[in-house]
PDB file of N, CA and C in Angstrom:
ATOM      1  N   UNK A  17     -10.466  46.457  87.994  1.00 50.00           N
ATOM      2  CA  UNK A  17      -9.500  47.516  88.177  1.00 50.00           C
ATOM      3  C   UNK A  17      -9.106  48.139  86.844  1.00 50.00           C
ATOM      4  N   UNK A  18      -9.440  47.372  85.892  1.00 57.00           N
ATOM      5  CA  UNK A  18      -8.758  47.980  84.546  1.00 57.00           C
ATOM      6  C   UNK A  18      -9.664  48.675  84.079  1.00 57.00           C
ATOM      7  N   UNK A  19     -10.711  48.555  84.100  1.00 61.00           N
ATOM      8  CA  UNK A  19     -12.037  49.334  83.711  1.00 61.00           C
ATOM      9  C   UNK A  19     -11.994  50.499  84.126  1.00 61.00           C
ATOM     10  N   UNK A  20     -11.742  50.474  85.806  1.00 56.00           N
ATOM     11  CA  UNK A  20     -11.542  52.247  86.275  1.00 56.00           C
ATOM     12  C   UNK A  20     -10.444  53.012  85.792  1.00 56.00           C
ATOM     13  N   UNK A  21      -9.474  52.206  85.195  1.00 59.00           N
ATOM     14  CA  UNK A  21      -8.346  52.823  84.849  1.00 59.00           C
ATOM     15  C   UNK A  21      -8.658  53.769  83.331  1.00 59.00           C
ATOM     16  N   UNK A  22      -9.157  52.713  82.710  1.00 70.00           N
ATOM     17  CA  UNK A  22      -9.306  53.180  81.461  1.00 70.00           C
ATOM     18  C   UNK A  22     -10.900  54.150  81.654  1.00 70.00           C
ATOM     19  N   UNK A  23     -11.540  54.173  82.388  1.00 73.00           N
ATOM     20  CA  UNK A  23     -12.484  55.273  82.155  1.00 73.00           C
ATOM     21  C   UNK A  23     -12.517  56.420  83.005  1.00 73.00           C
ATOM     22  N   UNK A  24     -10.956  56.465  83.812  1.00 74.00           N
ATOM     23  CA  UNK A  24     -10.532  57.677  84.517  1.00 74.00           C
ATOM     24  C   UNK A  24      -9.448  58.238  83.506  1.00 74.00           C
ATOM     25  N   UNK A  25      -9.226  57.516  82.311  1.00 76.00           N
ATOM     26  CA  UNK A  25      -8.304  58.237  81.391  1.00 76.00           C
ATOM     27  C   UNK A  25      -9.117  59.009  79.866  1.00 76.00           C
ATOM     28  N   UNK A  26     -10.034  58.407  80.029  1.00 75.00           N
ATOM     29  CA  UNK A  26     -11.078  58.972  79.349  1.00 75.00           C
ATOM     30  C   UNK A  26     -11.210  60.349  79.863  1.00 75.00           C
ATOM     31  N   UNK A  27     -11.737  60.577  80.983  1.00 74.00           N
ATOM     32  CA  UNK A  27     -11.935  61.384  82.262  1.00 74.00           C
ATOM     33  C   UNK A  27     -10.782  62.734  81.927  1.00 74.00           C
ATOM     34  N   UNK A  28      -9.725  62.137  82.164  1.00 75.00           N
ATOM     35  CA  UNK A  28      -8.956  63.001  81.724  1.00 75.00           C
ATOM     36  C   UNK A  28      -8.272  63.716  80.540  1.00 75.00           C
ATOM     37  N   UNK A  29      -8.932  62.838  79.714  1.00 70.00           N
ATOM     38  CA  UNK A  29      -8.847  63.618  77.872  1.00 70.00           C
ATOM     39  C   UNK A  29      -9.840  64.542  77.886  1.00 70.00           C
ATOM     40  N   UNK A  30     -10.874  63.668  78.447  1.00 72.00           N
ATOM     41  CA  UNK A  30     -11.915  64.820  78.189  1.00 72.00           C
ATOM     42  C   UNK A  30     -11.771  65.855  78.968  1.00 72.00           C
ATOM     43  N   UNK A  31     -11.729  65.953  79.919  1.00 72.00           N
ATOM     44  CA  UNK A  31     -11.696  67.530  80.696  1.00 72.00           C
ATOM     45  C   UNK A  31     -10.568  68.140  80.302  1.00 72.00           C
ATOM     46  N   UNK A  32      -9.027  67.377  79.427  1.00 70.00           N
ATOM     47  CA  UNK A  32      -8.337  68.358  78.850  1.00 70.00           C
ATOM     48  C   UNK A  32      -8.795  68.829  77.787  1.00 70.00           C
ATOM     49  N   UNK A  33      -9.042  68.211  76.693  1.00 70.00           N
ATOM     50  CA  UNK A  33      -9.677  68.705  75.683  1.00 70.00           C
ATOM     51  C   UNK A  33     -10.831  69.415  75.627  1.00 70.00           C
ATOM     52  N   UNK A  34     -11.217  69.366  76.103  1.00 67.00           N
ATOM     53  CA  UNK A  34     -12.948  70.162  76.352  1.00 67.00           C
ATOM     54  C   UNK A  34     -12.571  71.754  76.993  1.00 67.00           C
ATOM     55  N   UNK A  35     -13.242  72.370  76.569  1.00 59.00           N
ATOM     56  CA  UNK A  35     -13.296  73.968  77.460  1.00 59.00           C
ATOM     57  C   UNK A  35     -14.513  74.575  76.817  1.00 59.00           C
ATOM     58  N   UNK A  36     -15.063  75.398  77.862  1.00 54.00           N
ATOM     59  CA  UNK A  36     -15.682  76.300  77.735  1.00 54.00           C
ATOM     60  C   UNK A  36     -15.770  77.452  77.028  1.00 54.00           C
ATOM     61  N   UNK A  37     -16.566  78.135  76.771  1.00 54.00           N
ATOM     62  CA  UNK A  37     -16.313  79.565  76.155  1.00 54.00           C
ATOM     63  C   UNK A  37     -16.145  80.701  77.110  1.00 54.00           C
ATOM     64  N   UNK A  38     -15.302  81.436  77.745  1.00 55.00           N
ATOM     65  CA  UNK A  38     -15.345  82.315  78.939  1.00 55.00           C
ATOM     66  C   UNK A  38     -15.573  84.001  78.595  1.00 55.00           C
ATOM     67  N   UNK A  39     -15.840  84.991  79.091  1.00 61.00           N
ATOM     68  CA  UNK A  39     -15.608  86.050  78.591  1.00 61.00           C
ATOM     69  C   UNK A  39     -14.770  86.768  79.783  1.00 61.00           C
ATOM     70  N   UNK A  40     -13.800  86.391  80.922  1.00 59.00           N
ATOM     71  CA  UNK A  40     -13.132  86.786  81.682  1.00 59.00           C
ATOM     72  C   UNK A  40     -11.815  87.460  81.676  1.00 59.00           C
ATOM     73  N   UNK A  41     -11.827  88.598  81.502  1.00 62.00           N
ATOM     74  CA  UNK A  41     -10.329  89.234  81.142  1.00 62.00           C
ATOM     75  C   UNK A  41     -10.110  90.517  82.486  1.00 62.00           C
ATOM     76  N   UNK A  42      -8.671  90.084  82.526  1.00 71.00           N
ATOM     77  CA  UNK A  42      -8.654  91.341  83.533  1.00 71.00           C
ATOM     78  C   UNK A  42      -8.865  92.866  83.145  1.00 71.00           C
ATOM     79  N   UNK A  43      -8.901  93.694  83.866  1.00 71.00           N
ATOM     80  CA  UNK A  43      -9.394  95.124  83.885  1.00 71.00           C
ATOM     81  C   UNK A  43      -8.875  96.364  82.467  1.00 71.00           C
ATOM     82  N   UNK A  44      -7.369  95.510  83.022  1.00 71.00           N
ATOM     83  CA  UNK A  44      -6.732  96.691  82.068  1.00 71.00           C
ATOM     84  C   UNK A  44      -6.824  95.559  80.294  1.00 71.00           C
ATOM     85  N   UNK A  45      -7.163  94.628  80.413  1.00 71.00           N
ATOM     86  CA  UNK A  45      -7.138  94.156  79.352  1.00 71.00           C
ATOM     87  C   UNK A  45      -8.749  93.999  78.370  1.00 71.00           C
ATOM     88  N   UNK A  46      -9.273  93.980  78.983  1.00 72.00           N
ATOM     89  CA  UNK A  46     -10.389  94.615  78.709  1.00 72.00           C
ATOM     90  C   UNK A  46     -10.534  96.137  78.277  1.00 72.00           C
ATOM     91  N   UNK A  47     -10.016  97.288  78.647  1.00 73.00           N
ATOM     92  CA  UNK A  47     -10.184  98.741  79.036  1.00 73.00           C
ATOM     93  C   UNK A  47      -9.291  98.847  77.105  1.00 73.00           C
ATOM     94  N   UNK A  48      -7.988  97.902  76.887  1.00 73.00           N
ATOM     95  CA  UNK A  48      -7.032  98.284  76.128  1.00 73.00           C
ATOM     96  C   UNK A  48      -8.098  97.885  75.058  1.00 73.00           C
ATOM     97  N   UNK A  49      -8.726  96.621  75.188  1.00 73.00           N
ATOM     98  CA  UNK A  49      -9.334  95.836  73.610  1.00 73.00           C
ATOM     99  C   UNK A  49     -10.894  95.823  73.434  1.00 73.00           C
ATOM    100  N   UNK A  50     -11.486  96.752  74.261  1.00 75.00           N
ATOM    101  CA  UNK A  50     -13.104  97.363  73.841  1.00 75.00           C
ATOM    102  C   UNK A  50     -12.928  98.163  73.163  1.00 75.00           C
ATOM    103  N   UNK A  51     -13.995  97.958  72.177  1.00 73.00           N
ATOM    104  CA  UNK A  51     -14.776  98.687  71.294  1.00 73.00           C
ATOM    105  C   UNK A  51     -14.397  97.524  69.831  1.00 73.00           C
ATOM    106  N   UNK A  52     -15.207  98.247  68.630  1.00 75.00           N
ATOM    107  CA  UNK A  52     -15.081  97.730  67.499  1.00 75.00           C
ATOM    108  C   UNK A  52     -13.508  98.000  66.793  1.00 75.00           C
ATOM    109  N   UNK A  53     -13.190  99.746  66.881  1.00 79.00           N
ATOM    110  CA  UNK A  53     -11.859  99.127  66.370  1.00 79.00           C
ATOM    111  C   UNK A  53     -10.568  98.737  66.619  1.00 79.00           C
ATOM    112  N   UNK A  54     -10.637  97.766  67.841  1.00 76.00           N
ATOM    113  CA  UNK A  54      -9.154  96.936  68.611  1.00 76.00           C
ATOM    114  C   UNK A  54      -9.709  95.503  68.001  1.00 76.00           C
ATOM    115  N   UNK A  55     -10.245  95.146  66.606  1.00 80.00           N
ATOM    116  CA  UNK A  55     -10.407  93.941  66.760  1.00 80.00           C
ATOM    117  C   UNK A  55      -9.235  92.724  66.443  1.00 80.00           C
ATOM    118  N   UNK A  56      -8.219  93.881  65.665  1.00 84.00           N
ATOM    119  CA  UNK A  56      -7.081  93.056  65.163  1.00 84.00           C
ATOM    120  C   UNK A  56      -6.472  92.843  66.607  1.00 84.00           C
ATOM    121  N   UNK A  57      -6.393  93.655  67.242  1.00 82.00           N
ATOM    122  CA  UNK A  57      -4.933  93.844  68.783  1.00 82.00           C
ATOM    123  C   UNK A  57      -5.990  92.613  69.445  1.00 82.00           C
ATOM    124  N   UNK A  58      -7.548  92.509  69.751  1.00 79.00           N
ATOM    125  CA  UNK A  58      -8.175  91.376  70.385  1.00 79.00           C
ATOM    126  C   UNK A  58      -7.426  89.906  69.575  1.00 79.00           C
ATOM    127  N   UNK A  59      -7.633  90.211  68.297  1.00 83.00           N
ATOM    128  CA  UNK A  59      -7.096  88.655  68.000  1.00 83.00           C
ATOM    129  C   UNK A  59      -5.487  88.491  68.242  1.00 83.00           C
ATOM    130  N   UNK A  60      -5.008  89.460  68.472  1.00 84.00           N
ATOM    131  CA  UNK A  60      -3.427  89.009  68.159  1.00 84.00           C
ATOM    132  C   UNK A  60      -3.271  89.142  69.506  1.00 84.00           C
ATOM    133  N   UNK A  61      -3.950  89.447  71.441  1.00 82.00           N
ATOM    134  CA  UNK A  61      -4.001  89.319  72.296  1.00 82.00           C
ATOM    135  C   UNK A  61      -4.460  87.813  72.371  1.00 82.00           C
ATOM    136  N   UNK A  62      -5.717  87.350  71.825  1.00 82.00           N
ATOM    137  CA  UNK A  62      -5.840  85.844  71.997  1.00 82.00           C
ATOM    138  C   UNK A  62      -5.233  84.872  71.603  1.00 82.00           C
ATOM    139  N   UNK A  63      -4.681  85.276  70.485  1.00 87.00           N
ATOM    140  CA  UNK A  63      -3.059  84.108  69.670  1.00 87.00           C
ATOM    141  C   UNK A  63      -2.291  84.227  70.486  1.00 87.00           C
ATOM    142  N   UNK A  64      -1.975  85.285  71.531  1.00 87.00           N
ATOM    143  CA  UNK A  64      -0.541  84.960  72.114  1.00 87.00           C
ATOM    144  C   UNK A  64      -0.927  84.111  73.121  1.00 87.00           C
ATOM    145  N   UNK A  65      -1.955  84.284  73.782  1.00 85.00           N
ATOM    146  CA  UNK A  65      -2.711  83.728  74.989  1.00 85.00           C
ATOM    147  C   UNK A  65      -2.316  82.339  74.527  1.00 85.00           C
ATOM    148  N   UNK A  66      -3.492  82.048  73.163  1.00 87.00           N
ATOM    149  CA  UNK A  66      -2.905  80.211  72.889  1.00 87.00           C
ATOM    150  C   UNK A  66      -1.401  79.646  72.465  1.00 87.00           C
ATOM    151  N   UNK A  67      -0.653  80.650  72.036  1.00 89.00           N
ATOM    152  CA  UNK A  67       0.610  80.312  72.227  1.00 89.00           C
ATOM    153  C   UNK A  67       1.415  79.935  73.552  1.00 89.00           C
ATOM    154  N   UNK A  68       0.910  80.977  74.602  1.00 89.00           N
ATOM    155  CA  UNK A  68       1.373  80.420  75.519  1.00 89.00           C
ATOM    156  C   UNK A  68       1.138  79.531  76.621  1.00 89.00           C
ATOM    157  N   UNK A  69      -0.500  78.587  76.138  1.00 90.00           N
ATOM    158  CA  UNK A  69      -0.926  77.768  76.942  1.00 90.00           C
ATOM    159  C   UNK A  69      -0.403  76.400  76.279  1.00 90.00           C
ATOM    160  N   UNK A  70       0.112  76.090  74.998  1.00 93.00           N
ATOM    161  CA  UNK A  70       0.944  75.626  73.990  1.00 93.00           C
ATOM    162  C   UNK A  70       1.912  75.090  75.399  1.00 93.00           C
ATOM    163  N   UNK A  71       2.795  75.865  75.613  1.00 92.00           N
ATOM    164  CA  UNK A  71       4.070  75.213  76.213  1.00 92.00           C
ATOM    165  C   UNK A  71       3.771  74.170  76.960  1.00 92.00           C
ATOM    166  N   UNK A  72       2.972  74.251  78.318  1.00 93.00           N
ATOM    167  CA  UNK A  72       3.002  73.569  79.226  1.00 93.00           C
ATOM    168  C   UNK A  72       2.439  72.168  78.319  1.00 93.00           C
ATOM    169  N   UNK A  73       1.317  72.077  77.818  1.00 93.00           N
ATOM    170  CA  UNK A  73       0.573  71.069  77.011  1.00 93.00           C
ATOM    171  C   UNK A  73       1.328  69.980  76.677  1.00 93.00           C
ATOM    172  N   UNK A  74       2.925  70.932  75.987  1.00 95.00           N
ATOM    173  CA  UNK A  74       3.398  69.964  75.437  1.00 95.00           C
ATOM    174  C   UNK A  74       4.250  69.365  76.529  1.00 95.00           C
ATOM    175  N   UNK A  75       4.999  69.984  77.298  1.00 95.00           N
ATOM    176  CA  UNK A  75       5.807  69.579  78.469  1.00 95.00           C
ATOM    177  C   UNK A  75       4.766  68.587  79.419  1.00 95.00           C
ATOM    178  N   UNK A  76       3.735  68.437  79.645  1.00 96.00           N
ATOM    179  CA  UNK A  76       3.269  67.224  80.079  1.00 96.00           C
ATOM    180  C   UNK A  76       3.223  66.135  79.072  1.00 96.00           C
ATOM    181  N   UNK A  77       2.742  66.492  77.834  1.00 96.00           N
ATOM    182  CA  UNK A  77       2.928  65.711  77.103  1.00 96.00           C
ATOM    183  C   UNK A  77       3.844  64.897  76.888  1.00 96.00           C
ATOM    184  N   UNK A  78       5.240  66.287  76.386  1.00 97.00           N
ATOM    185  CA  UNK A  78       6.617  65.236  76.505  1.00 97.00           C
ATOM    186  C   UNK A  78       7.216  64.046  77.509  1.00 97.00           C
ATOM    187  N   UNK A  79       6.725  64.658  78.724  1.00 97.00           N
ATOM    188  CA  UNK A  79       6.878  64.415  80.034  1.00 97.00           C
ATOM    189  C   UNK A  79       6.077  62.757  80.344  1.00 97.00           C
ATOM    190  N   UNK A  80       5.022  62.762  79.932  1.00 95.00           N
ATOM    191  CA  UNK A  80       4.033  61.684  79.866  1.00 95.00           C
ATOM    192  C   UNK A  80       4.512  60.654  79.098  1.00 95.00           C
ATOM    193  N   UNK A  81       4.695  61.083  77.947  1.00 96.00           N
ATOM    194  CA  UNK A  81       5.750  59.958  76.947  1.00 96.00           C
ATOM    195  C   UNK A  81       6.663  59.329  77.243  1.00 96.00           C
ATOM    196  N   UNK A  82       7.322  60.489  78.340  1.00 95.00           N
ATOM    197  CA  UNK A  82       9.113  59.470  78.267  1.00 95.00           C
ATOM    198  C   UNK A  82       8.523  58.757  79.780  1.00 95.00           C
ATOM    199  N   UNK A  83       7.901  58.951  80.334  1.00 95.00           N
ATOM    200  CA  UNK A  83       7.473  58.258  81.492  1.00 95.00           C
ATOM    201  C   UNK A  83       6.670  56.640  81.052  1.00 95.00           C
ATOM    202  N   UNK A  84       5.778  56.889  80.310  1.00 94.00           N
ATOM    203  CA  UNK A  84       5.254  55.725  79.110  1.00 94.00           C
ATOM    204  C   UNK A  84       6.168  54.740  78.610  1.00 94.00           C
ATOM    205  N   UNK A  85       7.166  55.577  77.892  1.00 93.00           N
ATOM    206  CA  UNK A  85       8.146  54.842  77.402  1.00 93.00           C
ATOM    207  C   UNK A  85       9.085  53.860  77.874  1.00 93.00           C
ATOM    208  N   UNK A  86       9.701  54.421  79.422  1.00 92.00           N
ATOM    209  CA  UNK A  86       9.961  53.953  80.138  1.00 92.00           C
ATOM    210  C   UNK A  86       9.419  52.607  81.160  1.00 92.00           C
ATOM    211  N   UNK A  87       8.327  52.679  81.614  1.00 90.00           N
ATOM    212  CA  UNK A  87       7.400  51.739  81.935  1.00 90.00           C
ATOM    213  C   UNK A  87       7.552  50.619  81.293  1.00 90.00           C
ATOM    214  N   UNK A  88       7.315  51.272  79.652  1.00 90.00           N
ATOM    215  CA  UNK A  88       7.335  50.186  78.879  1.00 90.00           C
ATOM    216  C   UNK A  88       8.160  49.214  78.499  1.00 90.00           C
ATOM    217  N   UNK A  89       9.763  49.873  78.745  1.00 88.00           N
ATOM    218  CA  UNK A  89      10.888  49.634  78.381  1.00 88.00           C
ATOM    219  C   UNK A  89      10.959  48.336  79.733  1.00 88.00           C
ATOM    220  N   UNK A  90      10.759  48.870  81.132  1.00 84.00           N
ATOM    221  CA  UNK A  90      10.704  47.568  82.142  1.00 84.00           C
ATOM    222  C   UNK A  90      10.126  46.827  81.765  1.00 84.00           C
ATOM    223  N   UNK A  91       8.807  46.616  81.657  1.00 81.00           N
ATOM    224  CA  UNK A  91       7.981  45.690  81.302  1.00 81.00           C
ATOM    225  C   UNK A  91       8.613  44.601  80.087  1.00 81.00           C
ATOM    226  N   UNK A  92       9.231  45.440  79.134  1.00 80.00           N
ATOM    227  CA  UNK A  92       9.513  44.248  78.499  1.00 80.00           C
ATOM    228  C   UNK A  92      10.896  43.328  78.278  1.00 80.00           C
ATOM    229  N   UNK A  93      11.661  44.363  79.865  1.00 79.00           N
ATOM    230  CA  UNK A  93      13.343  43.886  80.379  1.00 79.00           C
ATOM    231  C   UNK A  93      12.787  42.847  81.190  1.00 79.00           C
ATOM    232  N   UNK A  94      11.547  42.767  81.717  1.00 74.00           N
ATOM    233  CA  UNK A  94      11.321  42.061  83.139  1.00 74.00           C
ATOM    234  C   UNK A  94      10.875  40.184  82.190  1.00 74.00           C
ATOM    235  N   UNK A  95      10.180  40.678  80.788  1.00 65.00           N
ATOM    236  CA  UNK A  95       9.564  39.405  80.183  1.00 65.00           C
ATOM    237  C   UNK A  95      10.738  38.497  79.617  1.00 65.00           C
TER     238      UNK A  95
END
């Protein structure tokens, strides 16, 4: 049982960490940042993008920790 545990958490680093390269943008966002000279507004459209996939990341994160922490905290009220 511990084996599946630990190589379904593997499982899940990796498919968070890992991504693809996509070229999928909606219509009007595409239409605003074609051609050669929108290349600054393309990068400062994709920084905000990773800024705002940032939040949630960390809110599971945080979220994961104090849940961790906790666990941990029984475990060692119960010994």
């Amino acid at each position: 049982m511990k084996n599946f545990f630990s190589s379904k958490y593997i499982y899940i680093l990796f498919s968070i960490f890992y991504s693809l390269s996509t070229n999928a943008q909606c219509a009007m966002c595409r239409a605003a940042l074609a051609g050669d000279s929108n290349i600054k507004k393309a990068e400062a459209v994709n920084d905000g993008i990773v800024f705002l996939m940032i939040i949630p990341y960390l809110l599971v994160a945080i979220i994961g920790f104090l849940i961790y922490k906790m666990y941990r905290s029984k475990k060692k009220n119960a010994v």
